[in-house]
Coordinates of C-alpha atoms in Angstrom, one line a residue:
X1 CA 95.9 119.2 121.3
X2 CA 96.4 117.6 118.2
X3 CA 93.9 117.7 115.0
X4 CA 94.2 115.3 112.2
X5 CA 92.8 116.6 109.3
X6 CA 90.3 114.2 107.3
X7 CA 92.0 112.6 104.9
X8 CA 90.8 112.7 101.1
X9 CA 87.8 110.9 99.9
X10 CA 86.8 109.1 97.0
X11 CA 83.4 110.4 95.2
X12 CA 80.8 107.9 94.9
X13 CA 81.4 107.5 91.2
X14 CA 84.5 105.1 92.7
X15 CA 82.4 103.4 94.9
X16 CA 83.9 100.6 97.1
X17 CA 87.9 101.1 96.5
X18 CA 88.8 97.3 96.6
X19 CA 85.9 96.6 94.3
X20 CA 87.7 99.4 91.9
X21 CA 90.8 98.2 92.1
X22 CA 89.9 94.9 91.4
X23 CA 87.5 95.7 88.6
X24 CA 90.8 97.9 86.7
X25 CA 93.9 96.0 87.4
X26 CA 95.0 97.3 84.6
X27 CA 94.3 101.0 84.6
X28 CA 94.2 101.7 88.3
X29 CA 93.8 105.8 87.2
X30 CA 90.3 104.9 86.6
X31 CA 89.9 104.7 90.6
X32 CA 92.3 107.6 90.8
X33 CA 90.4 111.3 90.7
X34 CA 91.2 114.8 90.9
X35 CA 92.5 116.6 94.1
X36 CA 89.7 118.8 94.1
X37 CA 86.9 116.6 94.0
X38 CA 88.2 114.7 96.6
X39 CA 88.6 117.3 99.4
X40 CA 86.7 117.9 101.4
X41 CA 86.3 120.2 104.3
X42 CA 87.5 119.9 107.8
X43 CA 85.4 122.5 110.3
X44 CA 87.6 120.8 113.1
X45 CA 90.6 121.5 111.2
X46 CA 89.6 124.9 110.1
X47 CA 88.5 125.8 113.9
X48 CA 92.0 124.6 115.2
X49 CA 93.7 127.0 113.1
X50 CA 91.7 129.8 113.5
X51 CA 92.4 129.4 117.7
X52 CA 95.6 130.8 116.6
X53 CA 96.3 128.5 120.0
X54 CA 99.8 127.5 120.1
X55 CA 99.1 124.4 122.1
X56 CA 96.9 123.3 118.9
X57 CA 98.8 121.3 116.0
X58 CA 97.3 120.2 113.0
X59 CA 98.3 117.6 111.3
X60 CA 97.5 117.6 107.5
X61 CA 98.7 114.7 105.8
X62 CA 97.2 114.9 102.5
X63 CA 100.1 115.0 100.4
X64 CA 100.6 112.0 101.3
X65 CA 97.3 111.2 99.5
X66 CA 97.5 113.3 96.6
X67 CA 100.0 114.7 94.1
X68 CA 98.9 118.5 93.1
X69 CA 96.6 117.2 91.4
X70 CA 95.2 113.6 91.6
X71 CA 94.8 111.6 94.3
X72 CA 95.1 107.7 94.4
X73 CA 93.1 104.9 95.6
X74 CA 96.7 102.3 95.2
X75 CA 100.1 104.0 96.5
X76 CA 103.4 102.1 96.7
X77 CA 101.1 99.1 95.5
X78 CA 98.9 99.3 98.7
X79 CA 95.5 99.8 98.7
X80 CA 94.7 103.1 100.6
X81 CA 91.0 102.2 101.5
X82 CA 89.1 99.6 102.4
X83 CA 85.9 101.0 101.5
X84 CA 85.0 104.1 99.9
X85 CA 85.9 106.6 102.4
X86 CA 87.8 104.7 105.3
X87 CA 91.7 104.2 104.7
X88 CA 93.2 100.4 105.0
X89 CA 95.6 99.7 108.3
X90 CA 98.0 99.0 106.4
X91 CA 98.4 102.5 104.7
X92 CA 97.1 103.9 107.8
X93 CA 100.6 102.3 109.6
X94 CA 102.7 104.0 106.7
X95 CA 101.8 107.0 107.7
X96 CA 102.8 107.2 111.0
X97 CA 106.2 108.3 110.6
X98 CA 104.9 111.5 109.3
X99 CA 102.7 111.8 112.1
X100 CA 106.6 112.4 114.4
X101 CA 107.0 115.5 113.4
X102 CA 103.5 117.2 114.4
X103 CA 103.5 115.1 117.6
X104 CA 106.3 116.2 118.6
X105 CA 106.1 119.7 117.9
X106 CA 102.6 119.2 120.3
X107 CA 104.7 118.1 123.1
X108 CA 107.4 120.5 123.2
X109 CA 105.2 123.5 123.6
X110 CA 103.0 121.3 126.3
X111 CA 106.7 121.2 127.9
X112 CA 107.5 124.3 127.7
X113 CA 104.1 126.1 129.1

């Protein structure tokens, strides 16, 4: 089993990210906002690791999100979501090479059992 930890989300005070982004093409911080305030929690996530299970991966891709300290609504000039919560296809696909390592990991211990 493999558990994708929710990915960071933008506090209202953003409001619809392509609305943002559009609004500050010039100072694209302003729909940019602290780690902290855009975590959330994950009972999924926390469960999975708690199972202690080592048939359970989770796959936390937050950094990929967030520096240590902000997180970003524009990355690589793409914008990461297409509302204020949901992330664009198109960033969604440039994630998917991190995703390798956690899948596989997944399927070598379903091999091996």
């Amino acid at each position: 089993v493999m558990v994708l930890r929710d990915a960071p989300r933008p506090p209202q005070s953003v409001g619809n990210v392509p609305d943002c982004v559009a609004a500050h093409r010039n100072d694209l911080h302003a729909c940019s906002g602290k780690r902290s305030s855009w975590m959330r929690s994950d009972p999924l996530a926390i469960a999975a690791r708690q199972l202690a299970d080592n048939r359970i991966e989770v796959a936390d891709l937050t950094n990929y999100f967030c520096t240590a300290t902000t997180c970003s609504s524009v990355i690589g000039g793409v914008i990461v979501y297409f509302d204020h919560q949901h992330v664009t296809k198109t960033y969604s696909e440039s994630l998917a090479p991190f995703l390798v390592g956690p899948m596989s990991r997944i399927v070598a211990k379903a091999v091996r059992d």
